[in-house]
PDB file of C-alpha atoms in Angstrom:
ATOM      1  CA  MET A   1     -47.960 -32.550 139.993  1.00 45.00           C
ATOM      2  CA  SER A   2     -45.587 -30.881 141.963  1.00 52.00           C
ATOM      3  CA  VAL A   3     -42.083 -32.195 141.216  1.00 57.00           C
ATOM      4  CA  PRO A   4     -38.932 -31.732 142.729  1.00 54.00           C
ATOM      5  CA  ARG A   5     -36.236 -29.909 141.021  1.00 62.00           C
ATOM      6  CA  ARG A   6     -33.695 -31.677 142.614  1.00 65.00           C
ATOM      7  CA  PRO A   7     -33.139 -34.119 145.602  1.00 63.00           C
ATOM      8  CA  ALA A   8     -32.749 -33.826 149.146  1.00 62.00           C
ATOM      9  CA  ASP A   9     -29.353 -34.505 149.465  1.00 64.00           C
ATOM     10  CA  PRO A  10     -28.098 -33.456 145.900  1.00 64.00           C
ATOM     11  CA  GLU A  11     -24.033 -34.984 146.226  1.00 70.00           C
ATOM     12  CA  ARG A  12     -25.835 -38.783 147.960  1.00 75.00           C
ATOM     13  CA  TRP A  13     -26.638 -38.912 144.006  1.00 85.00           C
ATOM     14  CA  PHE A  14     -25.470 -39.670 140.912  1.00 89.00           C
ATOM     15  CA  ARG A  15     -26.334 -39.896 137.278  1.00 92.00           C
ATOM     16  CA  THR A  16     -23.381 -40.515 134.368  1.00 92.00           C
ATOM     17  CA  ARG A  17     -25.753 -39.237 131.787  1.00 93.00           C
ATOM     18  CA  PRO A  18     -27.879 -36.754 133.330  1.00 93.00           C
ATOM     19  CA  ASP A  19     -30.077 -36.177 129.925  1.00 95.00           C
ATOM     20  CA  SER A  20     -30.740 -38.749 127.708  1.00 96.00           C
ATOM     21  CA  SER A  21     -31.670 -36.800 124.731  1.00 96.00           C
ATOM     22  CA  ALA A  22     -28.020 -37.687 123.580  1.00 92.00           C
ATOM     23  CA  LEU A  23     -28.541 -41.805 123.425  1.00 94.00           C
ATOM     24  CA  PRO A  24     -28.516 -43.606 119.939  1.00 94.00           C
ATOM     25  CA  ARG A  25     -31.328 -45.397 121.000  1.00 95.00           C
ATOM     26  CA  PRO A  26     -33.544 -46.361 123.797  1.00 96.00           C
ATOM     27  CA  ARG A  27     -31.765 -48.358 126.341  1.00 96.00           C
ATOM     28  CA  LEU A  28     -33.509 -50.911 127.811  1.00 97.00           C
ATOM     29  CA  LEU A  29     -33.566 -52.385 131.341  1.00 97.00           C
ATOM     30  CA  ALA A  30     -34.787 -55.043 133.312  1.00 95.00           C
ATOM     31  CA  ARG A  31     -36.462 -54.480 137.030  1.00 96.00           C
ATOM     32  CA  SER A  32     -35.572 -56.035 140.222  1.00 96.00           C
ATOM     33  CA  LEU A  33     -37.459 -54.594 142.924  1.00 96.00           C
ATOM     34  CA  ILE A  34     -36.091 -54.857 146.201  1.00 96.00           C
ATOM     35  CA  ASP A  35     -35.808 -53.261 149.739  1.00 95.00           C
ATOM     36  CA  VAL A  36     -34.278 -50.378 150.328  1.00 93.00           C
ATOM     37  CA  ARG A  37     -32.140 -52.234 153.025  1.00 94.00           C
ATOM     38  CA  ASP A  38     -30.381 -54.633 150.418  1.00 95.00           C
ATOM     39  CA  LEU A  39     -29.717 -51.916 147.673  1.00 95.00           C
ATOM     40  CA  ASP A  40     -25.736 -51.557 148.416  1.00 94.00           C
ATOM     41  CA  ASP A  41     -25.294 -55.320 148.417  1.00 96.00           C
ATOM     42  CA  HIS A  42     -26.877 -55.863 145.329  1.00 96.00           C
ATOM     43  CA  LEU A  43     -25.589 -52.911 143.474  1.00 94.00           C
ATOM     44  CA  ALA A  44     -22.516 -54.350 145.169  1.00 94.00           C
ATOM     45  CA  PHE A  45     -22.981 -57.572 144.163  1.00 94.00           C
ATOM     46  CA  TYR A  46     -23.870 -56.727 140.027  1.00 94.00           C
ATOM     47  CA  GLU A  47     -21.177 -54.647 139.731  1.00 93.00           C
ATOM     48  CA  ARG A  48     -18.431 -57.325 140.891  1.00 91.00           C
ATOM     49  CA  LEU A  49     -19.877 -59.584 138.704  1.00 90.00           C
ATOM     50  CA  LEU A  50     -20.227 -57.722 135.420  1.00 90.00           C
ATOM     51  CA  GLY A  51     -17.283 -55.617 136.363  1.00 89.00           C
ATOM     52  CA  VAL A  52     -18.835 -52.304 135.360  1.00 90.00           C
ATOM     53  CA  PRO A  53     -19.638 -49.846 138.101  1.00 91.00           C
ATOM     54  CA  ALA A  54     -23.621 -48.533 139.232  1.00 93.00           C
ATOM     55  CA  ASP A  55     -23.926 -45.269 136.125  1.00 93.00           C
ATOM     56  CA  LEU A  56     -26.975 -44.156 138.514  1.00 93.00           C
ATOM     57  CA  ARG A  57     -28.298 -43.486 141.676  1.00 93.00           C
ATOM     58  CA  MET A  58     -31.496 -41.624 142.182  1.00 89.00           C
ATOM     59  CA  PRO A  59     -33.964 -40.573 144.484  1.00 86.00           C
ATOM     60  CA  ILE A  60     -37.741 -40.893 143.217  1.00 82.00           C
ATOM     61  CA  PRO A  61     -40.108 -39.144 146.126  1.00 73.00           C
ATOM     62  CA  ASP A  62     -42.550 -39.166 143.974  1.00 66.00           C
ATOM     63  CA  PHE A  63     -43.086 -42.578 144.306  1.00 68.00           C
ATOM     64  CA  GLY A  64     -43.239 -42.989 148.123  1.00 71.00           C
ATOM     65  CA  GLY A  65     -39.243 -42.244 148.654  1.00 77.00           C
ATOM     66  CA  LEU A  66     -38.150 -45.386 145.841  1.00 89.00           C
ATOM     67  CA  GLU A  67     -34.289 -45.084 144.929  1.00 93.00           C
ATOM     68  CA  LEU A  68     -33.024 -46.446 141.657  1.00 94.00           C
ATOM     69  CA  ALA A  69     -29.353 -47.327 140.525  1.00 95.00           C
ATOM     70  CA  ALA A  70     -28.290 -48.956 137.825  1.00 96.00           C
ATOM     71  CA  VAL A  71     -25.733 -51.441 136.566  1.00 95.00           C
ATOM     72  CA  GLY A  72     -25.570 -53.069 133.326  1.00 92.00           C
ATOM     73  CA  ASN A  73     -29.000 -53.776 131.894  1.00 94.00           C
ATOM     74  CA  LEU A  74     -30.378 -54.021 135.038  1.00 96.00           C
ATOM     75  CA  LEU A  75     -32.225 -51.449 137.151  1.00 97.00           C
ATOM     76  CA  LEU A  76     -32.314 -51.913 141.444  1.00 97.00           C
ATOM     77  CA  ILE A  77     -35.791 -50.335 142.564  1.00 96.00           C
ATOM     78  CA  ALA A  78     -35.329 -50.262 145.591  1.00 95.00           C
ATOM     79  CA  SER A  79     -38.565 -49.388 148.444  1.00 94.00           C
ATOM     80  CA  GLU A  80     -39.501 -49.823 151.941  1.00 89.00           C
ATOM     81  CA  ARG A  81     -43.128 -49.772 151.269  1.00 90.00           C
ATOM     82  CA  PRO A  82     -43.891 -52.730 149.520  1.00 91.00           C
ATOM     83  CA  PHE A  83     -44.217 -52.561 145.408  1.00 93.00           C
ATOM     84  CA  THR A  84     -47.664 -51.973 143.939  1.00 93.00           C
ATOM     85  CA  ALA A  85     -49.336 -54.453 141.761  1.00 95.00           C
ATOM     86  CA  VAL A  86     -48.861 -52.313 138.733  1.00 95.00           C
ATOM     87  CA  GLN A  87     -44.871 -52.177 139.746  1.00 94.00           C
ATOM     88  CA  ARG A  88     -44.117 -55.454 139.954  1.00 95.00           C
ATOM     89  CA  GLN A  89     -46.477 -56.098 136.520  1.00 95.00           C
ATOM     90  CA  THR A  90     -43.816 -53.852 134.700  1.00 97.00           C
ATOM     91  CA  ALA A  91     -40.924 -56.069 132.618  1.00 95.00           C
ATOM     92  CA  TYR A  92     -38.771 -52.983 131.198  1.00 95.00           C
ATOM     93  CA  SER A  93     -37.808 -49.803 132.074  1.00 97.00           C
ATOM     94  CA  LEU A  94     -36.726 -47.432 128.883  1.00 97.00           C
ATOM     95  CA  ILE A  95     -35.153 -44.571 129.456  1.00 97.00           C
ATOM     96  CA  VAL A  96     -35.850 -43.365 125.825  1.00 97.00           C
ATOM     97  CA  PRO A  97     -34.129 -39.701 124.317  1.00 97.00           C
ATOM     98  CA  SER A  98     -37.377 -37.953 123.724  1.00 97.00           C
ATOM     99  CA  LEU A  99     -40.578 -39.598 125.441  1.00 97.00           C
ATOM    100  CA  ASP A 100     -43.146 -37.685 123.347  1.00 96.00           C
ATOM    101  CA  ARG A 101     -40.902 -39.111 119.812  1.00 96.00           C
ATOM    102  CA  GLN A 102     -41.502 -42.135 121.938  1.00 97.00           C
ATOM    103  CA  LEU A 103     -45.014 -42.556 121.975  1.00 97.00           C
ATOM    104  CA  ALA A 104     -44.993 -40.930 118.702  1.00 96.00           C
ATOM    105  CA  LEU A 105     -43.106 -44.100 117.289  1.00 93.00           C
ATOM    106  CA  LEU A 106     -45.251 -46.170 119.192  1.00 94.00           C
ATOM    107  CA  ASP A 107     -48.593 -45.358 117.544  1.00 92.00           C
ATOM    108  CA  GLY A 108     -50.098 -47.523 115.442  1.00 88.00           C
ATOM    109  CA  THR A 109     -48.115 -51.121 116.981  1.00 91.00           C
ATOM    110  CA  GLY A 110     -51.357 -51.383 118.546  1.00 94.00           C
ATOM    111  CA  THR A 111     -49.365 -50.589 121.940  1.00 96.00           C
ATOM    112  CA  THR A 112     -51.523 -49.435 124.842  1.00 97.00           C
ATOM    113  CA  VAL A 113     -51.059 -46.010 127.322  1.00 97.00           C
ATOM    114  CA  LEU A 114     -51.620 -47.255 130.283  1.00 97.00           C
ATOM    115  CA  GLU A 115     -50.365 -44.234 132.566  1.00 97.00           C
ATOM    116  CA  PRO A 116     -49.935 -40.855 130.387  1.00 97.00           C
ATOM    117  CA  PRO A 117     -46.333 -39.153 129.942  1.00 96.00           C
ATOM    118  CA  GLU A 118     -46.248 -37.024 133.826  1.00 94.00           C
ATOM    119  CA  PRO A 119     -43.125 -34.441 135.186  1.00 92.00           C
ATOM    120  CA  ILE A 120     -40.725 -36.706 137.471  1.00 88.00           C
ATOM    121  CA  LEU A 121     -37.582 -35.766 139.156  1.00 85.00           C
ATOM    122  CA  PRO A 122     -35.985 -37.267 136.414  1.00 88.00           C
ATOM    123  CA  GLY A 123     -37.290 -35.975 133.377  1.00 92.00           C
ATOM    124  CA  ALA A 124     -40.996 -37.273 132.167  1.00 94.00           C
ATOM    125  CA  ARG A 125     -42.297 -40.876 132.376  1.00 95.00           C
ATOM    126  CA  ALA A 126     -45.233 -43.252 131.260  1.00 97.00           C
ATOM    127  CA  ARG A 127     -46.436 -47.059 130.965  1.00 98.00           C
ATOM    128  CA  VAL A 128     -47.355 -48.818 128.172  1.00 98.00           C
ATOM    129  CA  ARG A 129     -48.403 -52.178 126.947  1.00 98.00           C
ATOM    130  CA  TYR A 130     -46.706 -53.219 123.837  1.00 97.00           C
ATOM    131  CA  PRO A 131     -49.196 -55.815 121.770  1.00 95.00           C
ATOM    132  CA  ASP A 132     -47.282 -59.212 122.995  1.00 93.00           C
ATOM    133  CA  GLY A 133     -48.512 -57.947 126.473  1.00 94.00           C
ATOM    134  CA  THR A 134     -45.444 -56.842 128.506  1.00 95.00           C
ATOM    135  CA  VAL A 135     -45.549 -54.026 130.185  1.00 97.00           C
ATOM    136  CA  ALA A 136     -42.709 -50.786 130.476  1.00 97.00           C
ATOM    137  CA  GLU A 137     -41.884 -47.591 131.648  1.00 97.00           C
ATOM    138  CA  LEU A 138     -40.721 -45.482 129.577  1.00 98.00           C
ATOM    139  CA  VAL A 139     -39.056 -42.368 130.669  1.00 97.00           C
ATOM    140  CA  GLU A 140     -37.095 -39.712 129.688  1.00 97.00           C
ATOM    141  CA  HIS A 141     -33.885 -38.214 132.063  1.00 96.00           C
ATOM    142  CA  ARG A 142     -33.136 -34.446 132.435  1.00 94.00           C
ATOM    143  CA  PRO A 143     -30.917 -32.888 134.772  1.00 92.00           C
ATOM    144  CA  TRP A 144     -31.808 -31.301 137.150  1.00 85.00           C
ATOM    145  CA  LYS A 145     -31.109 -27.690 138.300  1.00 82.00           C
ATOM    146  CA  GLY A 146     -27.121 -27.639 138.704  1.00 82.00           C
ATOM    147  CA  GLU A 147     -26.838 -30.998 137.804  1.00 86.00           C
ATOM    148  CA  GLN A 148     -23.830 -32.324 135.979  1.00 84.00           C
ATOM    149  CA  ALA A 149     -22.721 -35.939 134.530  1.00 87.00           C
ATOM    150  CA  ARG A 150     -20.944 -37.511 137.203  1.00 80.00           C
ATOM    151  CA  PRO A 151     -19.679 -41.390 137.329  1.00 69.00           C
ATOM    152  CA  GLY A 152     -19.639 -43.976 139.467  1.00 57.00           C
ATOM    153  CA  VAL A 153     -17.223 -45.236 141.669  1.00 55.00           C
ATOM    154  CA  ALA A 154     -14.719 -47.901 139.608  1.00 50.00           C
ATOM    155  CA  THR A 155     -14.759 -51.358 140.462  1.00 49.00           C
ATOM    156  CA  ASP A 156     -11.533 -53.759 139.525  1.00 51.00           C
ATOM    157  CA  PRO A 157     -12.951 -55.850 136.500  1.00 48.00           C
ATOM    158  CA  HIS A 158     -12.694 -59.490 136.069  1.00 51.00           C
ATOM    159  CA  PRO A 159     -10.506 -60.334 133.304  1.00 51.00           C
ATOM    160  CA  ALA A 160     -13.568 -62.556 131.806  1.00 65.00           C
ATOM    161  CA  THR A 161     -16.370 -61.240 132.733  1.00 79.00           C
ATOM    162  CA  PRO A 162     -20.423 -62.547 132.116  1.00 86.00           C
ATOM    163  CA  ARG A 163     -22.882 -60.337 130.430  1.00 88.00           C
ATOM    164  CA  LEU A 164     -26.770 -59.700 131.438  1.00 92.00           C
ATOM    165  CA  LEU A 165     -28.805 -58.920 128.399  1.00 94.00           C
ATOM    166  CA  VAL A 166     -32.770 -58.535 128.868  1.00 95.00           C
ATOM    167  CA  ARG A 167     -34.450 -61.469 128.146  1.00 95.00           C
ATOM    168  CA  ARG A 168     -37.962 -62.319 125.621  1.00 95.00           C
ATOM    169  CA  ALA A 169     -39.193 -65.453 125.079  1.00 93.00           C
ATOM    170  CA  VAL A 170     -41.383 -65.849 122.451  1.00 93.00           C
ATOM    171  CA  HIS A 171     -43.143 -69.395 119.963  1.00 93.00           C
ATOM    172  CA  ALA A 172     -41.039 -69.621 117.473  1.00 93.00           C
ATOM    173  CA  ASP A 173     -44.191 -69.135 115.036  1.00 94.00           C
ATOM    174  CA  ASP A 174     -44.260 -65.744 116.685  1.00 94.00           C
ATOM    175  CA  PHE A 175     -40.548 -65.064 116.175  1.00 95.00           C
ATOM    176  CA  PRO A 176     -40.251 -62.747 113.256  1.00 96.00           C
ATOM    177  CA  GLY A 177     -42.790 -60.449 114.409  1.00 95.00           C
ATOM    178  CA  ALA A 178     -41.109 -60.428 117.609  1.00 96.00           C
ATOM    179  CA  VAL A 179     -38.025 -59.298 116.035  1.00 96.00           C
ATOM    180  CA  ARG A 180     -39.646 -56.415 113.989  1.00 96.00           C
ATOM    181  CA  LEU A 181     -41.601 -55.300 117.156  1.00 95.00           C
ATOM    182  CA  TYR A 182     -38.466 -54.520 119.541  1.00 96.00           C
ATOM    183  CA  GLU A 183     -36.611 -53.502 116.460  1.00 96.00           C
ATOM    184  CA  THR A 184     -39.072 -51.462 116.261  1.00 95.00           C
ATOM    185  CA  LEU A 185     -39.409 -50.185 120.403  1.00 94.00           C
ATOM    186  CA  LEU A 186     -35.623 -50.162 120.388  1.00 95.00           C
ATOM    187  CA  GLN A 187     -35.090 -48.310 117.200  1.00 95.00           C
ATOM    188  CA  THR A 188     -31.853 -50.626 116.150  1.00 96.00           C
ATOM    189  CA  SER A 189     -31.441 -53.796 113.706  1.00 96.00           C
ATOM    190  CA  ALA A 190     -31.096 -57.085 115.194  1.00 95.00           C
ATOM    191  CA  THR A 191     -28.191 -59.195 115.055  1.00 87.00           C
ATOM    192  CA  ALA A 192     -27.454 -63.037 114.812  1.00 76.00           C
ATOM    193  CA  PRO A 193     -24.970 -63.717 118.545  1.00 69.00           C
ATOM    194  CA  PRO A 194     -22.082 -65.695 117.942  1.00 68.00           C
ATOM    195  CA  GLU A 195     -22.790 -68.881 118.769  1.00 78.00           C
ATOM    196  CA  LEU A 196     -24.393 -69.775 122.227  1.00 80.00           C
ATOM    197  CA  THR A 197     -24.771 -72.158 123.884  1.00 80.00           C
ATOM    198  CA  GLY A 198     -27.785 -72.697 125.739  1.00 81.00           C
ATOM    199  CA  PRO A 199     -30.348 -75.169 128.379  1.00 81.00           C
ATOM    200  CA  ARG A 200     -32.798 -76.084 125.201  1.00 78.00           C
ATOM    201  CA  ARG A 201     -32.913 -76.148 121.473  1.00 80.00           C
ATOM    202  CA  ALA A 202     -34.463 -72.776 120.538  1.00 86.00           C
ATOM    203  CA  ARG A 203     -33.700 -69.523 118.016  1.00 89.00           C
ATOM    204  CA  THR A 204     -32.621 -66.920 119.586  1.00 91.00           C
ATOM    205  CA  ALA A 205     -31.650 -62.841 117.881  1.00 92.00           C
ATOM    206  CA  VAL A 206     -30.074 -59.783 119.618  1.00 93.00           C
ATOM    207  CA  VAL A 207     -32.138 -56.976 119.643  1.00 96.00           C
ATOM    208  CA  GLY A 208     -29.695 -54.061 120.989  1.00 94.00           C
ATOM    209  CA  ASN A 209     -29.348 -55.647 124.614  1.00 93.00           C
ATOM    210  CA  LEU A 210     -32.154 -57.400 124.117  1.00 96.00           C
ATOM    211  CA  LEU A 211     -31.921 -61.288 123.822  1.00 95.00           C
ATOM    212  CA  LEU A 212     -35.182 -63.408 121.948  1.00 94.00           C
ATOM    213  CA  VAL A 213     -35.512 -66.407 122.347  1.00 92.00           C
ATOM    214  CA  GLY A 214     -37.779 -68.585 120.722  1.00 93.00           C
ATOM    215  CA  LEU A 215     -38.611 -71.785 121.681  1.00 91.00           C
ATOM    216  CA  ALA A 216     -40.826 -74.654 119.548  1.00 90.00           C
ATOM    217  CA  ALA A 217     -43.240 -74.602 122.473  1.00 86.00           C
ATOM    218  CA  ALA A 218     -45.288 -71.509 124.048  1.00 79.00           C
ATOM    219  CA  PRO A 219     -44.102 -70.382 127.520  1.00 76.00           C
ATOM    220  CA  SER A 220     -45.927 -71.658 130.140  1.00 75.00           C
ATOM    221  CA  ALA A 221     -43.846 -71.291 133.522  1.00 77.00           C
ATOM    222  CA  PRO A 222     -42.781 -67.604 134.706  1.00 82.00           C
ATOM    223  CA  GLN A 223     -40.083 -66.727 132.370  1.00 86.00           C
ATOM    224  CA  PRO A 224     -36.361 -65.660 133.501  1.00 90.00           C
ATOM    225  CA  GLN A 225     -35.923 -61.924 133.245  1.00 90.00           C
ATOM    226  CA  LEU A 226     -32.514 -62.060 131.969  1.00 94.00           C
ATOM    227  CA  ALA A 227     -29.824 -63.861 129.810  1.00 93.00           C
ATOM    228  CA  LEU A 228     -26.418 -64.141 132.233  1.00 91.00           C
ATOM    229  CA  ILE A 229     -23.395 -65.192 128.916  1.00 88.00           C
ATOM    230  CA  THR A 230     -20.480 -66.887 129.633  1.00 83.00           C
ATOM    231  CA  PRO A 231     -17.453 -65.823 127.589  1.00 79.00           C
ATOM    232  CA  ALA A 232     -16.051 -68.204 125.370  1.00 68.00           C
ATOM    233  CA  GLY A 233     -13.428 -70.023 126.862  1.00 60.00           C
ATOM    234  CA  GLU A 234     -15.125 -69.283 130.727  1.00 59.00           C
ATOM    235  CA  HIS A 235     -16.845 -72.629 131.561  1.00 52.00           C
ATOM    236  CA  PRO A 236     -20.306 -72.675 133.015  1.00 47.00           C
ATOM    237  CA  ALA A 237     -21.893 -74.715 135.996  1.00 46.00           C
ATOM    238  CA  SER A 238     -21.693 -77.557 136.465  1.00 40.00           C
ATOM    239  CA  PRO A 239     -24.809 -79.996 135.460  1.00 34.00           C
ATOM    240  CA  ALA A 240     -27.598 -80.017 138.561  1.00 33.00           C
ATOM    241  CA  PRO A 241     -30.181 -82.482 138.885  1.00 33.00           C
ATOM    242  CA  GLY A 242     -33.967 -81.277 138.659  1.00 35.00           C
ATOM    243  CA  THR A 243     -32.696 -77.531 137.218  1.00 40.00           C
ATOM    244  CA  ALA A 244     -33.391 -75.955 134.435  1.00 58.00           C
ATOM    245  CA  GLY A 245     -30.374 -73.784 132.594  1.00 84.00           C
ATOM    246  CA  ALA A 246     -31.032 -70.676 134.850  1.00 85.00           C
ATOM    247  CA  VAL A 247     -29.356 -68.550 137.266  1.00 85.00           C
ATOM    248  CA  VAL A 248     -31.147 -67.541 140.642  1.00 89.00           C
ATOM    249  CA  LEU A 249     -28.954 -64.120 141.802  1.00 91.00           C
ATOM    250  CA  PRO A 250     -29.904 -61.530 144.138  1.00 92.00           C
ATOM    251  CA  GLY A 251     -33.358 -59.620 143.524  1.00 90.00           C
ATOM    252  CA  PRO A 252     -34.392 -62.162 143.289  1.00 89.00           C
ATOM    253  CA  VAL A 253     -33.663 -62.296 139.455  1.00 90.00           C
ATOM    254  CA  THR A 254     -33.760 -65.453 136.923  1.00 91.00           C
ATOM    255  CA  ALA A 255     -31.525 -66.056 134.573  1.00 92.00           C
ATOM    256  CA  GLU A 256     -30.841 -68.357 132.540  1.00 92.00           C
ATOM    257  CA  LEU A 257     -27.061 -69.518 131.943  1.00 90.00           C
ATOM    258  CA  TRP A 258     -26.006 -69.552 127.833  1.00 88.00           C
ATOM    259  CA  SER A 259     -22.516 -70.375 127.378  1.00 84.00           C
ATOM    260  CA  GLU A 260     -20.165 -68.228 124.352  1.00 78.00           C
ATOM    261  CA  GLN A 261     -18.695 -69.841 121.813  1.00 71.00           C
ATOM    262  CA  PRO A 262     -15.626 -68.004 119.936  1.00 60.00           C
ATOM    263  CA  ALA A 263     -17.627 -64.971 118.477  1.00 46.00           C
ATOM    264  CA  ALA A 264     -18.027 -65.092 114.145  1.00 47.00           C
ATOM    265  CA  ALA A 265     -18.987 -61.625 112.908  1.00 40.00           C
ATOM    266  CA  ARG A 266     -21.873 -60.672 113.086  1.00 42.00           C
ATOM    267  CA  GLU A 267     -24.686 -59.712 110.715  1.00 48.00           C
ATOM    268  CA  PRO A 268     -27.898 -58.236 110.301  1.00 49.00           C
ATOM    269  CA  LEU A 269     -30.983 -60.533 110.411  1.00 48.00           C
ATOM    270  CA  ARG A 270     -33.838 -60.489 108.321  1.00 49.00           C
ATOM    271  CA  PRO A 271     -36.789 -61.896 109.020  1.00 47.00           C
ATOM    272  CA  PRO A 272     -37.360 -65.748 107.784  1.00 41.00           C
ATOM    273  CA  THR A 273     -38.293 -66.686 104.008  1.00 40.00           C
ATOM    274  CA  ALA A 274     -39.422 -69.506 101.928  1.00 38.00           C
ATOM    275  CA  GLU A 275     -36.488 -69.500 100.467  1.00 36.00           C
ATOM    276  CA  GLN A 276     -33.612 -67.890 103.075  1.00 35.00           C
ATOM    277  CA  PRO A 277     -33.726 -69.197 106.244  1.00 38.00           C
ATOM    278  CA  ASP A 278     -33.140 -66.959 109.449  1.00 40.00           C
ATOM    279  CA  ALA A 279     -30.213 -65.643 109.600  1.00 37.00           C
ATOM    280  CA  ALA A 280     -29.665 -66.511 113.872  1.00 39.00           C
ATOM    281  CA  GLY A 281     -30.517 -70.154 113.019  1.00 40.00           C
ATOM    282  CA  GLU A 282     -30.895 -72.099 115.883  1.00 40.00           C
ATOM    283  CA  GLN A 283     -28.934 -72.812 118.446  1.00 39.00           C
ATOM    284  CA  ARG A 284     -28.803 -76.358 120.281  1.00 34.00           C
ATOM    285  CA  GLY A 285     -27.806 -76.874 124.172  1.00 34.00           C
ATOM    286  CA  GLU A 286     -27.854 -80.149 125.632  1.00 29.00           C
ATOM    287  CA  GLY A 287     -28.428 -80.959 129.349  1.00 28.00           C
ATOM    288  CA  ASP A 288     -29.596 -77.937 132.246  1.00 28.00           C
ATOM    289  CA  LEU A 289     -27.234 -76.200 133.180  1.00 26.00           C
ATOM    290  CA  ALA A 290     -26.531 -75.331 137.295  1.00 30.00           C
ATOM    291  CA  ALA A 291     -29.104 -72.937 139.268  1.00 33.00           C
ATOM    292  CA  LEU A 292     -27.446 -71.718 141.793  1.00 32.00           C
ATOM    293  CA  PRO A 293     -28.672 -70.095 144.865  1.00 34.00           C
ATOM    294  CA  ALA A 294     -29.743 -66.396 145.978  1.00 34.00           C
ATOM    295  CA  GLY A 295     -26.549 -64.092 146.307  1.00 36.00           C
ATOM    296  CA  ALA A 296     -23.624 -66.943 144.374  1.00 39.00           C
ATOM    297  CA  ASP A 297     -21.253 -65.674 142.159  1.00 39.00           C
ATOM    298  CA  PRO A 298     -21.623 -67.425 139.131  1.00 37.00           C
ATOM    299  CA  ARG A 299     -18.251 -67.102 138.028  1.00 36.00           C
ATOM    300  CA  LYS A 300     -17.491 -68.637 141.510  1.00 37.00           C
ATOM    301  CA  ALA A 301     -19.401 -72.508 140.614  1.00 34.00           C
ATOM    302  CA  GLU A 302     -16.963 -75.415 140.646  1.00 32.00           C
ATOM    303  CA  ASP A 303     -16.362 -76.184 137.231  1.00 30.00           C
TER     304      ASP A 303
END
């Protein structure tokens, strides 16, 4: 494949970290597939919601003229063309320090390489299926010729902004194994999160920027891609009949809504044993929380 050495009109694009080799661990991003005409509006929405600027915006001419933008833990993937089946099946993007090392790390975990490494404008990529069935795209970033790190445009942060975490739900029986798997995939130890009040009874753990949710019954319906965590002291949206604790954000992206209670100190999470219960425990949430219409800002919902 012939890969452009730099994009056309490079001043239009930026990455705050053009070289991912300096990352301390893989960066996990949820994906939102959108029409390219909506990219500016969606990007502005998520910058306002999260109170942080986008940290990359760049073209991917190798795949039919895609444009990418990342803000927080969400990757916006914009295209003029319909997305392919495999693009829609891919749940996560991982920006990794080294693609070769990441693939070597996955050897022996039961991960299947669906698309082998290939060069692209950002650096190189591959697509894999993890042993839990999740499809992910792995990308290493390397600077193009003459590229310098350049920050995005700062936004005016809200004094208490929500956090978006990538969300993965599993059966409670599979929860310890899922914790171990994602500790390996993300190369970081799990922590018990601060006390969260959510729409259901569940075990929770945070691995990097992933919220793992262990449910009493195996998930059947499509699950939210993200968890939107309201800071302590902020009130979640009011309950509404027929909702299931989900908020619909532009994309559309579905996020499960959790409220953070005053945080206790985080401690390393150990796999549960008969003698020692899981440090994350069980989080209890009573009742349903409101599902907001697409494009609504949860901070503006009435209490």
